[in-house]
Amino acid sequence: MKQISSRFSIAVHILSLIAISSKDCTGDFIADSVNTNPVIIRRIIGMLKKAGLVEVRSGVGGASLLKDPDQISLLDVYRAVEVIEDGKLFNFHDEPNPACPVGRNIEAALRSEMMEAQSAMEQRLSQVTLDQLTVQFQ
Amino acid sequence: MKQISSRFSIAVHILSLIAISSKDCTGDFIADSVNTNPVIIRRIIGMLKKAGLVEVRSGVGGASLLKDPDQISLLDVYRAVEVIEDGKLFNFHDEPNPACPVGRNIEAALRSEMMEAQSAMEQRLSQVTLDQLTVQFQ
DNA sequence: ACCGTTGTAACCATTTTAGTTACTTCGGGA
DNA sequence: TCCCGAAGTAACTAAAATGGTTACAACGGT
């Protein structure tokens, strides 16, 4: 990968805006704050809906949170926007040669370390909630 | 991103093979163990050379380590293969609207949390050395 | 001089990403 | 009831990353 998709940062932006804003959060209003196309916003809100984080008033429009901001962690958002394939941050090359001692054993050993590293990151994300961010937006 | 490139797992494979193998580690020999094209191996070895981890006997061929396996961490390898852009694991969407309190403040707040999460992962990678892996390849 | 090996360049197919246009559907207000 | 703003989605695009491949020049022992 190059980088983890900006879907994640946009999703956090969207949720922060909904949490803070008193006015109706329509796709166009959010798109103006994020500075992107409204369709991008709708797509990401669709993912947040699927994850049970927000709801959208159909017809009239406007999104609202389904959880308190102190009950939404950055990990929840990260997982909602499906930023990585199959839940695995690290890719592993296909089918090393089983006839070689390294080829035969490296996958188990390295995958285990990859999971530890990934967990360390996700655990850190899980410790930060939306309200811990929004208090900084005076 | 989809996933962190398999360049990382291949690089670890390559270094493990060099560390363990008694015979000459040519690109073709390594490619056979990794099960990929020799050019892929040469490209990654080039990155490991640039990072000062290996050297290659020119003309005759064969790679060898420039450091003891207990002095090479997974983080060293991870950084050597330039798996992420600009050293930043997370991407951040461009230019949120400064006229909005969220748009104006979210970048600093979120980037700080992104760095913490990235550091947690990298710190875990830095704790594992090549020899801790290779002892598992009997 | 030959031959295996390395270092690259060039090219390719596939996938992801971010953005865009366009169209249908929904539901409230005039 | 008829609009109108909004959401949901399909289809398309351009750009970039990825993994792979062929080809070729340069190097250095035998």
mmCIF file of C-alpha atoms (C1' of nucleotides) in Angstrom:
data_model
loop_
_atom_site.group_PDB
_atom_site.id
_atom_site.type_symbol
_atom_site.label_atom_id
_atom_site.label_comp_id
_atom_site.label_asym_id
_atom_site.label_seq_id
_atom_site.Cartn_x
_atom_site.Cartn_y
_atom_site.Cartn_z
ATOM 1 C CA MET A 1 0.000 0.000 0.000
ATOM 2 C CA LYS A 2 0.866 3.516 -0.393
ATOM 3 C CA GLN A 3 -1.155 4.780 2.534
ATOM 4 C CA ILE A 4 -4.325 4.034 4.424
ATOM 5 C CA SER A 5 -7.121 5.633 2.421
ATOM 6 C CA SER A 6 -8.315 9.127 3.243
ATOM 7 C CA ARG A 7 -11.762 7.543 3.642
ATOM 8 C CA PHE A 8 -10.733 7.152 7.266
ATOM 9 C CA SER A 9 -9.887 10.806 7.851
ATOM 10 C CA ILE A 10 -12.968 11.898 5.919
ATOM 11 C CA ALA A 11 -15.152 9.587 7.998
ATOM 12 C CA VAL A 12 -13.776 11.048 11.214
ATOM 13 C CA HIS A 13 -14.387 14.518 9.795
ATOM 14 C CA ILE A 14 -17.980 13.633 8.931
ATOM 15 C CA LEU A 15 -18.737 12.209 12.363
ATOM 16 C CA SER A 16 -17.128 15.175 14.106
ATOM 17 C CA LEU A 17 -19.230 17.552 12.069
ATOM 18 C CA ILE A 18 -22.416 15.683 12.923
ATOM 19 C CA ALA A 19 -21.443 15.571 16.588
ATOM 20 C CA ILE A 20 -20.726 19.289 16.811
ATOM 21 C CA SER A 21 -23.142 20.859 14.391
ATOM 22 C CA SER A 22 -26.526 22.113 15.513
ATOM 23 C CA LYS A 23 -27.827 22.592 11.983
ATOM 24 C CA ASP A 24 -28.860 19.822 9.597
ATOM 25 C CA CYS A 25 -25.904 17.867 8.271
ATOM 26 C CA THR A 26 -26.729 17.290 4.631
ATOM 27 C CA GLY A 27 -24.265 15.745 2.223
ATOM 28 C CA ASP A 28 -23.632 19.066 0.518
ATOM 29 C CA PHE A 29 -22.999 20.848 3.803
ATOM 30 C CA ILE A 30 -20.508 18.178 4.875
ATOM 31 C CA ALA A 31 -18.888 18.093 1.437
ATOM 32 C CA ASP A 32 -18.262 21.826 1.740
ATOM 33 C CA SER A 33 -16.464 21.388 5.057
ATOM 34 C CA VAL A 34 -14.452 18.382 3.906
ATOM 35 C CA ASN A 35 -13.814 20.078 0.570
ATOM 36 C CA THR A 36 -14.718 17.255 -1.760
ATOM 37 C CA ASN A 37 -17.536 15.986 -3.942
ATOM 38 C CA PRO A 38 -20.890 15.233 -2.245
ATOM 39 C CA VAL A 39 -20.931 11.731 -3.730
ATOM 40 C CA ILE A 40 -17.746 10.890 -1.836
ATOM 41 C CA ILE A 41 -19.529 11.945 1.351
ATOM 42 C CA ARG A 42 -22.633 9.891 0.551
ATOM 43 C CA ARG A 43 -20.535 6.821 -0.102
ATOM 44 C CA ILE A 44 -18.696 7.089 3.190
ATOM 45 C CA ILE A 45 -21.898 7.858 5.100
ATOM 46 C CA GLY A 46 -23.278 4.688 3.537
ATOM 47 C CA MET A 47 -20.442 2.738 5.151
ATOM 48 C CA LEU A 48 -20.985 4.464 8.476
ATOM 49 C CA LYS A 49 -24.676 3.538 8.261
ATOM 50 C CA LYS A 50 -23.815 -0.079 7.564
ATOM 51 C CA ALA A 51 -21.617 -0.035 10.658
ATOM 52 C CA GLY A 52 -24.497 1.321 12.750
ATOM 53 C CA LEU A 53 -22.775 4.588 13.566
ATOM 54 C CA VAL A 54 -25.182 7.019 11.868
ATOM 55 C CA GLU A 55 -28.657 7.253 10.425
ATOM 56 C CA VAL A 56 -29.954 9.448 7.635
ATOM 57 C CA ARG A 57 -33.467 10.923 7.445
ATOM 58 C CA SER A 58 -34.632 9.716 4.098
ATOM 59 C CA GLY A 59 -36.329 12.127 1.743
ATOM 60 C CA VAL A 60 -35.601 15.251 3.743
ATOM 61 C CA GLY A 61 -31.945 14.420 4.425
ATOM 62 C CA GLY A 62 -29.547 15.066 7.269
ATOM 63 C CA ALA A 63 -27.414 12.600 9.232
ATOM 64 C CA SER A 64 -27.262 12.013 12.967
ATOM 65 C CA LEU A 65 -25.242 9.815 15.291
ATOM 66 C CA LEU A 66 -26.627 6.544 16.601
ATOM 67 C CA LYS A 67 -24.150 6.469 19.493
ATOM 68 C CA ASP A 68 -22.808 9.004 21.931
ATOM 69 C CA PRO A 69 -19.528 10.535 20.773
ATOM 70 C CA ASP A 70 -17.784 9.009 23.778
ATOM 71 C CA GLN A 71 -18.922 5.584 22.590
ATOM 72 C CA ILE A 72 -17.401 5.880 19.115
ATOM 73 C CA SER A 73 -13.689 5.059 18.937
ATOM 74 C CA LEU A 74 -11.369 5.762 16.043
ATOM 75 C CA LEU A 75 -11.108 1.998 15.631
ATOM 76 C CA ASP A 76 -14.866 1.798 15.086
ATOM 77 C CA VAL A 77 -14.540 4.343 12.294
ATOM 78 C CA TYR A 78 -11.441 2.695 10.859
ATOM 79 C CA ARG A 79 -13.268 -0.622 10.624
ATOM 80 C CA ALA A 80 -16.436 0.967 9.277
ATOM 81 C CA VAL A 81 -14.757 2.348 6.176
ATOM 82 C CA GLU A 82 -13.154 -0.999 5.283
ATOM 83 C CA VAL A 83 -9.841 0.542 4.781
ATOM 84 C CA ILE A 84 -7.910 -2.725 4.516
ATOM 85 C CA GLU A 85 -8.538 -6.002 2.785
ATOM 86 C CA ASP A 86 -9.757 -8.972 4.785
ATOM 87 C CA GLY A 87 -8.910 -7.211 8.053
ATOM 88 C CA LYS A 88 -5.194 -7.805 7.475
ATOM 89 C CA LEU A 89 -2.968 -4.769 7.361
ATOM 90 C CA PHE A 90 0.037 -6.672 6.011
ATOM 91 C CA ASN A 91 0.088 -8.577 2.782
ATOM 92 C CA PHE A 92 2.044 -11.809 2.581
ATOM 93 C CA HIS A 93 3.559 -13.129 -0.640
ATOM 94 C CA ASP A 94 1.831 -16.152 -2.138
ATOM 95 C CA GLU A 95 2.974 -19.713 -1.634
ATOM 96 C CA PRO A 96 6.633 -19.673 -0.662
ATOM 97 C CA ASN A 97 8.440 -22.863 -1.660
ATOM 98 C CA PRO A 98 7.635 -25.637 0.853
ATOM 99 C CA ALA A 99 10.772 -27.502 -0.192
ATOM 100 C CA CYS A 100 12.861 -24.800 1.496
ATOM 101 C CA PRO A 101 13.108 -24.556 5.297
ATOM 102 C CA VAL A 102 12.576 -20.817 5.139
ATOM 103 C CA GLY A 103 9.767 -21.022 2.588
ATOM 104 C CA ARG A 104 8.084 -23.683 4.683
ATOM 105 C CA ASN A 105 8.175 -21.850 8.018
ATOM 106 C CA ILE A 106 8.295 -18.136 7.405
ATOM 107 C CA GLU A 107 4.600 -17.581 6.889
ATOM 108 C CA ALA A 108 3.491 -18.733 10.336
ATOM 109 C CA ALA A 109 6.310 -16.913 12.097
ATOM 110 C CA LEU A 110 5.965 -13.652 10.218
ATOM 111 C CA ARG A 111 2.177 -13.558 10.153
ATOM 112 C CA SER A 112 2.189 -13.807 13.913
ATOM 113 C CA GLU A 113 4.450 -10.759 14.196
ATOM 114 C CA MET A 114 2.365 -8.890 11.639
ATOM 115 C CA MET A 115 -0.741 -9.485 13.710
ATOM 116 C CA GLU A 116 0.992 -8.233 16.840
ATOM 117 C CA ALA A 117 2.055 -5.052 15.086
ATOM 118 C CA GLN A 118 -1.399 -4.519 13.605
ATOM 119 C CA SER A 119 -3.012 -5.091 16.999
ATOM 120 C CA ALA A 120 -0.716 -2.559 18.623
ATOM 121 C CA MET A 121 -1.920 0.047 16.158
ATOM 122 C CA GLU A 122 -5.585 -0.858 16.416
ATOM 123 C CA GLN A 123 -5.428 -0.924 20.167
ATOM 124 C CA ARG A 124 -4.136 2.635 20.123
ATOM 125 C CA LEU A 125 -6.965 3.695 17.809
ATOM 126 C CA SER A 126 -9.498 2.069 20.111
ATOM 127 C CA GLN A 127 -8.395 4.280 22.995
ATOM 128 C CA VAL A 128 -9.434 7.507 21.294
ATOM 129 C CA THR A 129 -13.096 8.460 21.110
ATOM 130 C CA LEU A 130 -14.862 10.983 18.943
ATOM 131 C CA ASP A 131 -15.591 13.324 21.838
ATOM 132 C CA GLN A 132 -11.892 13.437 22.724
ATOM 133 C CA LEU A 133 -11.334 14.935 19.288
ATOM 134 C CA THR A 134 -14.336 17.258 19.136
ATOM 135 C CA VAL A 135 -13.503 19.038 22.391
ATOM 136 C CA GLN A 136 -10.501 20.427 20.506
ATOM 137 C CA PHE A 137 -12.731 22.114 17.921
ATOM 138 C CA GLN A 138 -13.731 25.324 19.702
ATOM 139 C CA MET B 1 -4.850 1.242 0.849
ATOM 140 C CA LYS B 2 -5.538 -2.278 0.270
ATOM 141 C CA GLN B 3 -2.675 -3.708 2.255
ATOM 142 C CA ILE B 4 0.951 -3.079 3.031
ATOM 143 C CA SER B 5 2.901 -4.387 0.038
ATOM 144 C CA SER B 6 4.248 -7.923 0.038
ATOM 145 C CA ARG B 7 7.639 -6.306 -0.581
ATOM 146 C CA PHE B 8 7.924 -6.364 3.193
ATOM 147 C CA SER B 9 7.267 -10.079 3.618
ATOM 148 C CA ILE B 10 9.486 -10.894 0.646
ATOM 149 C CA ALA B 11 12.287 -8.767 2.089
ATOM 150 C CA VAL B 12 12.063 -10.610 5.402
ATOM 151 C CA HIS B 13 12.103 -13.879 3.483
ATOM 152 C CA ILE B 14 15.198 -12.837 1.561
ATOM 153 C CA LEU B 15 17.106 -11.772 4.663
ATOM 154 C CA SER B 16 16.131 -14.955 6.508
ATOM 155 C CA LEU B 17 17.377 -17.040 3.641
ATOM 156 C CA ILE B 18 20.700 -15.216 3.552
ATOM 157 C CA ALA B 19 21.040 -15.529 7.319
ATOM 158 C CA ILE B 20 20.370 -19.275 7.348
ATOM 159 C CA SER B 21 21.788 -20.508 4.100
ATOM 160 C CA SER B 22 25.330 -21.792 3.854
ATOM 161 C CA LYS B 23 25.340 -21.846 0.070
ATOM 162 C CA ASP B 24 25.555 -18.810 -2.220
ATOM 163 C CA CYS B 25 22.358 -16.767 -2.209
ATOM 164 C CA THR B 26 21.884 -15.748 -5.819
ATOM 165 C CA GLY B 27 18.773 -14.031 -7.049
ATOM 166 C CA ASP B 28 17.556 -17.154 -8.805
ATOM 167 C CA PHE B 29 18.031 -19.316 -5.729
ATOM 168 C CA ILE B 30 16.098 -16.834 -3.587
ATOM 169 C CA ALA B 31 13.399 -16.417 -6.226
ATOM 170 C CA ASP B 32 12.860 -20.156 -6.153
ATOM 171 C CA SER B 33 12.309 -20.132 -2.395
ATOM 172 C CA VAL B 34 10.072 -17.052 -2.459
ATOM 173 C CA ASN B 35 8.314 -18.387 -5.550
ATOM 174 C CA THR B 36 8.422 -15.298 -7.713
ATOM 175 C CA ASN B 37 10.341 -13.725 -10.566
ATOM 176 C CA PRO B 38 14.085 -13.101 -10.041
ATOM 177 C CA VAL B 39 13.678 -9.464 -11.061
ATOM 178 C CA ILE B 40 11.354 -8.924 -8.102
ATOM 179 C CA ILE B 41 14.101 -10.266 -5.850
ATOM 180 C CA ARG B 42 16.776 -8.086 -7.442
ATOM 181 C CA ARG B 43 14.618 -5.002 -7.008
ATOM 182 C CA ILE B 44 14.032 -5.683 -3.324
ATOM 183 C CA ILE B 45 17.674 -6.577 -2.714
ATOM 184 C CA GLY B 46 18.500 -3.223 -4.283
ATOM 185 C CA MET B 47 16.398 -1.527 -1.602
ATOM 186 C CA LEU B 48 18.034 -3.601 1.143
ATOM 187 C CA LYS B 49 21.443 -2.592 -0.224
ATOM 188 C CA LYS B 50 20.477 1.060 -0.175
ATOM 189 C CA ALA B 51 19.455 0.635 3.456
ATOM 190 C CA GLY B 52 22.843 -0.876 4.288
ATOM 191 C CA LEU B 53 21.448 -4.261 5.272
ATOM 192 C CA VAL B 54 23.086 -6.430 2.605
ATOM 193 C CA GLU B 55 25.868 -6.410 0.048
ATOM 194 C CA VAL B 56 26.119 -8.254 -3.252
ATOM 195 C CA ARG B 57 29.299 -9.625 -4.777
ATOM 196 C CA SER B 58 29.293 -7.987 -8.168
ATOM 197 C CA GLY B 59 30.022 -10.069 -11.222
ATOM 198 C CA VAL B 60 29.949 -13.428 -9.479
ATOM 199 C CA GLY B 61 26.784 -12.769 -7.497
ATOM 200 C CA GLY B 62 25.479 -13.814 -4.082
ATOM 201 C CA ALA B 63 24.193 -11.629 -1.248
ATOM 202 C CA SER B 64 25.327 -11.449 2.357
ATOM 203 C CA LEU B 65 24.265 -9.569 5.463
ATOM 204 C CA LEU B 66 26.078 -6.438 6.584
ATOM 205 C CA LYS B 67 24.729 -6.740 10.129
ATOM 206 C CA ASP B 68 24.251 -9.566 12.587
ATOM 207 C CA PRO B 69 20.738 -11.034 12.448
ATOM 208 C CA ASP B 70 20.163 -9.891 16.031
ATOM 209 C CA GLN B 71 20.886 -6.328 14.910
ATOM 210 C CA ILE B 72 18.268 -6.271 12.140
ATOM 211 C CA SER B 73 14.743 -5.509 13.313
ATOM 212 C CA LEU B 74 11.562 -5.938 11.322
ATOM 213 C CA LEU B 75 11.240 -2.158 11.445
ATOM 214 C CA ASP B 76 14.587 -1.822 9.677
ATOM 215 C CA VAL B 77 13.273 -4.056 6.906
ATOM 216 C CA TYR B 78 9.902 -2.320 6.811
ATOM 217 C CA ARG B 79 11.592 1.040 6.324
ATOM 218 C CA ALA B 80 14.087 -0.311 3.811
ATOM 219 C CA VAL B 81 11.422 -1.392 1.330
ATOM 220 C CA GLU B 82 9.673 1.993 1.405
ATOM 221 C CA VAL B 83 6.350 0.444 1.903
ATOM 222 C CA ILE B 84 4.533 3.679 2.676
ATOM 223 C CA GLU B 85 4.646 7.165 1.242
ATOM 224 C CA ASP B 86 6.531 9.909 3.040
ATOM 225 C CA GLY B 87 6.773 7.731 6.161
ATOM 226 C CA LYS B 88 3.118 8.346 6.933
ATOM 227 C CA LEU B 89 0.902 5.290 7.267
ATOM 228 C CA PHE B 90 -2.335 7.277 7.229
ATOM 229 C CA ASN B 91 -3.463 9.536 4.437
ATOM 230 C CA PHE B 92 -5.301 12.728 5.291
ATOM 231 C CA HIS B 93 -7.792 14.354 2.948
ATOM 232 C CA ASP B 94 -6.615 17.568 1.303
ATOM 233 C CA GLU B 95 -7.441 21.029 2.523
ATOM 234 C CA PRO B 96 -10.543 20.804 4.683
ATOM 235 C CA ASN B 97 -12.511 24.061 4.704
ATOM 236 C CA PRO B 98 -10.835 26.558 7.078
ATOM 237 C CA ALA B 99 -14.105 28.478 7.402
ATOM 238 C CA CYS B 100 -15.552 25.555 9.390
ATOM 239 C CA PRO B 101 -14.479 24.906 13.004
ATOM 240 C CA VAL B 102 -14.121 21.213 12.258
ATOM 241 C CA GLY B 103 -12.355 21.748 8.945
ATOM 242 C CA ARG B 104 -9.998 24.193 10.595
ATOM 243 C CA ASN B 105 -8.981 22.007 13.526
ATOM 244 C CA ILE B 106 -9.381 18.384 12.614
ATOM 245 C CA GLU B 107 -6.092 17.947 10.799
ATOM 246 C CA ALA B 108 -3.850 18.723 13.769
ATOM 247 C CA ALA B 109 -5.944 16.670 16.166
ATOM 248 C CA LEU B 110 -6.315 13.639 13.935
ATOM 249 C CA ARG B 111 -2.786 13.625 12.579
ATOM 250 C CA SER B 112 -1.510 13.462 16.118
ATOM 251 C CA GLU B 113 -3.600 10.362 16.816
ATOM 252 C CA MET B 114 -2.552 8.821 13.518
ATOM 253 C CA MET B 115 1.072 9.250 14.460
ATOM 254 C CA GLU B 116 0.492 7.623 17.826
ATOM 255 C CA ALA B 117 -1.171 4.627 16.207
ATOM 256 C CA GLN B 118 1.557 4.327 13.603
ATOM 257 C CA SER B 119 4.243 4.561 16.271
ATOM 258 C CA ALA B 120 2.584 1.815 18.290
ATOM 259 C CA MET B 121 2.816 -0.474 15.288
ATOM 260 C CA GLU B 122 6.367 0.473 14.391
ATOM 261 C CA GLN B 123 7.510 0.119 17.950
ATOM 262 C CA ARG B 124 6.217 -3.444 17.948
ATOM 263 C CA LEU B 125 8.067 -4.160 14.709
ATOM 264 C CA SER B 126 11.257 -2.755 16.170
ATOM 265 C CA GLN B 127 11.177 -5.293 18.990
ATOM 266 C CA VAL B 128 11.505 -8.294 16.688
ATOM 267 C CA THR B 129 14.865 -9.136 15.180
ATOM 268 C CA LEU B 130 15.747 -11.371 12.271
ATOM 269 C CA ASP B 131 17.368 -13.993 14.474
ATOM 270 C CA GLN B 132 14.184 -14.300 16.540
ATOM 271 C CA LEU B 133 12.475 -15.411 13.357
ATOM 272 C CA THR B 134 15.185 -17.635 11.932
ATOM 273 C CA VAL B 135 15.498 -19.778 15.056
ATOM 274 C CA GLN B 136 12.006 -21.009 14.171
ATOM 275 C CA PHE B 137 13.184 -22.355 10.813
ATOM 276 C CA GLN B 138 14.709 -25.709 11.776
ATOM 277 C "C1'" DA C 1 36.480 -15.495 -24.282
ATOM 278 C "C1'" DC C 2 32.637 -17.428 -22.095
ATOM 279 C "C1'" DC C 3 29.027 -17.720 -18.804
ATOM 280 C "C1'" DG C 4 26.337 -16.888 -14.825
ATOM 281 C "C1'" DT C 5 24.861 -13.081 -12.274
ATOM 282 C "C1'" DT C 6 23.379 -8.430 -11.257
ATOM 283 C "C1'" DG C 7 21.268 -3.921 -12.269
ATOM 284 C "C1'" DT C 8 17.878 -1.616 -14.877
ATOM 285 C "C1'" DA C 9 14.736 -0.021 -18.253
ATOM 286 C "C1'" DA C 10 10.544 -0.703 -20.441
ATOM 287 C "C1'" DC C 11 6.302 -2.527 -20.693
ATOM 288 C "C1'" DC C 12 1.895 -4.820 -19.103
ATOM 289 C "C1'" DA C 13 -2.472 -6.170 -16.608
ATOM 290 C "C1'" DT C 14 -4.862 -5.558 -12.504
ATOM 291 C "C1'" DT C 15 -6.503 -3.100 -8.687
ATOM 292 C "C1'" DT C 16 -7.392 0.851 -5.765
ATOM 293 C "C1'" DT C 17 -8.423 5.500 -5.171
ATOM 294 C "C1'" DA C 18 -10.780 9.806 -5.673
ATOM 295 C "C1'" DG C 19 -13.627 12.262 -8.362
ATOM 296 C "C1'" DT C 20 -17.455 13.212 -11.625
ATOM 297 C "C1'" DT C 21 -21.997 12.983 -14.137
ATOM 298 C "C1'" DA C 22 -26.362 11.328 -14.274
ATOM 299 C "C1'" DC C 23 -30.453 9.290 -12.858
ATOM 300 C "C1'" DT C 24 -33.953 7.338 -9.718
ATOM 301 C "C1'" DT C 25 -36.304 7.544 -5.359
ATOM 302 C "C1'" DC C 26 -37.891 9.647 -1.210
ATOM 303 C "C1'" DG C 27 -40.701 12.844 1.527
ATOM 304 C "C1'" DG C 28 -42.040 17.492 3.181
ATOM 305 C "C1'" DG C 29 -43.973 22.023 1.992
ATOM 306 C "C1'" DA C 30 -46.402 25.204 -1.082
ATOM 307 C "C1'" DT D 1 -50.923 17.146 -5.950
ATOM 308 C "C1'" DC D 2 -46.889 18.950 -7.675
ATOM 309 C "C1'" DC D 3 -42.201 20.616 -6.846
ATOM 310 C "C1'" DC D 4 -37.771 20.617 -4.872
ATOM 311 C "C1'" DG D 5 -33.978 19.391 -2.125
ATOM 312 C "C1'" DA D 6 -31.742 15.396 -0.637
ATOM 313 C "C1'" DA D 7 -30.025 10.548 -0.652
ATOM 314 C "C1'" DG D 8 -28.620 6.348 -2.987
ATOM 315 C "C1'" DT D 9 -26.277 4.343 -6.747
ATOM 316 C "C1'" DA D 10 -24.567 3.128 -11.229
ATOM 317 C "C1'" DA D 11 -21.255 4.139 -14.601
ATOM 318 C "C1'" DC D 12 -17.334 6.213 -16.039
ATOM 319 C "C1'" DT D 13 -12.692 8.479 -15.695
ATOM 320 C "C1'" DA D 14 -7.673 9.506 -14.541
ATOM 321 C "C1'" DA D 15 -3.950 8.532 -11.775
ATOM 322 C "C1'" DA D 16 -1.153 5.664 -9.142
ATOM 323 C "C1'" DA D 17 0.596 1.334 -6.996
ATOM 324 C "C1'" DT D 18 1.457 -3.426 -7.498
ATOM 325 C "C1'" DG D 19 3.383 -7.603 -9.203
ATOM 326 C "C1'" DG D 20 5.049 -9.598 -13.045
ATOM 327 C "C1'" DT D 21 7.686 -10.112 -17.471
ATOM 328 C "C1'" DT D 22 11.167 -9.534 -21.289
ATOM 329 C "C1'" DA D 23 15.281 -7.643 -22.674
ATOM 330 C "C1'" DC D 24 19.786 -6.043 -22.377
ATOM 331 C "C1'" DA D 25 24.179 -4.049 -20.698
ATOM 332 C "C1'" DA D 26 27.936 -4.599 -17.366
ATOM 333 C "C1'" DC D 27 30.674 -7.198 -14.303
ATOM 334 C "C1'" DG D 28 34.112 -10.697 -12.930
ATOM 335 C "C1'" DG D 29 35.701 -15.344 -12.075
ATOM 336 C "C1'" DT D 30 36.884 -19.780 -14.539
#
